[in-house]
Amino acid sequence: MLTSPEALLAIAGMLAVTLAIKASGLLLANRLPQTGFIAAWLRHIPGAVLASLVAPAVATGGPAEALAAAATALVFVVTRNLFAAMATGVLAVFLLRMALGA
């Protein structure tokens, strides 16, 4: 199978852009404040992004999504383990959708 020069050029361009984005993130991370208000604010961004991704599914979903969200919250409150809570949520929504036929 032969690949056209245009395809190789496009792949090389995507590689360069991807590496530039990742490298700039690493270089920028060293310049961010480690203490103070901005540092505390930045530590909350991953949770806010996760909530913004999950909230629409819970708000527009049915009973399976609502029950899975409640199970996820309960596991997180009890264990304080984000991975266990996310795994519980994924498994709960899968099982509840199957059980409820949603």
C-alpha positions as a printed Julia matrix, in Angstrom:
102×3 Matrix{Float64}:
   0.0    0.0    0.0
   1.43   3.35  -1.04
   0.76   6.58   0.8
   0.59   9.86  -1.03
   3.05  12.64  -0.16
   0.11  14.84   0.83
  -1.05  12.28   3.39
   2.45  11.99   4.86
   2.71  15.76   5.02
  -0.65  15.98   6.8
   0.43  13.31   9.31
   3.72  15.1    9.93
   1.86  18.38  10.44
  -0.54  16.79  12.93
   2.43  15.28  14.78
   4.15  18.66  14.99
   1.02  20.42  16.26
   0.34  17.68  18.84
   3.9   17.78  20.16
   3.87  21.59  20.28
   0.66  21.6   22.32
   1.96  19.01  24.77
   5.36  20.7   25.12
   3.81  24.13  25.66
   1.59  22.69  28.4
   4.61  21.25  30.18
   6.56  24.48  29.83
   3.62  26.54  31.04
   3.03  24.3   34.06
   6.44  25.26  35.48
   5.48  28.94  35.43
   2.16  28.58  37.25
   1.98  29.68  40.88
   2.35  26.87  43.43
   0.68  28.72  46.32
  -2.01  31.32  46.79
  -5.46  31.94  45.36
  -4.61  31.16  41.74
  -2.99  27.84  42.66
  -6.05  26.85  44.71
  -8.33  27.87  41.83
  -6.32  25.82  39.34
  -6.54  22.72  41.56
 -10.33  22.83  41.24
 -10.42  22.88  37.43
 -10.36  19.07  36.87
 -13.37  18.55  39.12
 -15.25  21.41  37.48
 -14.56  20.0   34.01
 -15.71  16.55  35.09
 -18.89  18.0   36.59
 -19.6   19.98  33.42
 -19.33  16.79  31.39
 -21.52  14.69  33.69
 -24.2   17.24  34.69
 -25.98  17.39  31.3
 -26.26  13.59  31.16
 -27.72  13.48  34.66
 -30.07  16.43  34.04
 -31.44  15.14  30.74
 -31.21  11.44  31.55
 -33.76   9.18  33.09
 -33.95   7.28  36.36
 -30.89   5.16  35.51
 -28.67   8.22  35.28
 -30.11   9.79  38.46
 -29.64   6.59  40.47
 -26.12   6.13  39.1
 -25.24   9.71  40.05
 -26.55   9.11  43.57
 -24.53   5.88  43.85
 -21.44   7.67  42.6
 -21.84  10.49  45.11
 -22.41   8.03  47.94
 -19.29   6.01  47.1
 -17.2    9.17  46.89
 -18.48  10.5   50.22
 -17.8    7.18  51.93
 -14.43   6.33  50.36
 -13.04   9.71  49.19
 -11.66   7.72  46.23
 -12.4    9.39  42.9
 -11.49   6.31  40.85
 -13.81   4.07  42.89
 -16.61   6.62  42.55
 -16.19   6.9   38.77
 -16.02   3.13  38.36
 -19.17   2.79  40.46
 -20.96   5.39  38.35
 -20.05   3.75  35.05
 -21.01   0.3   36.28
 -24.21   1.55  37.91
 -25.45   3.39  34.82
 -24.64   0.36  32.66
 -26.47  -2.08  34.95
 -29.4    0.25  35.59
 -29.89   0.92  31.88
 -29.95  -2.81  31.26
 -32.32  -3.46  34.18
 -34.66  -0.59  33.38
 -34.51  -1.08  29.62
 -33.42   2.49  29.02
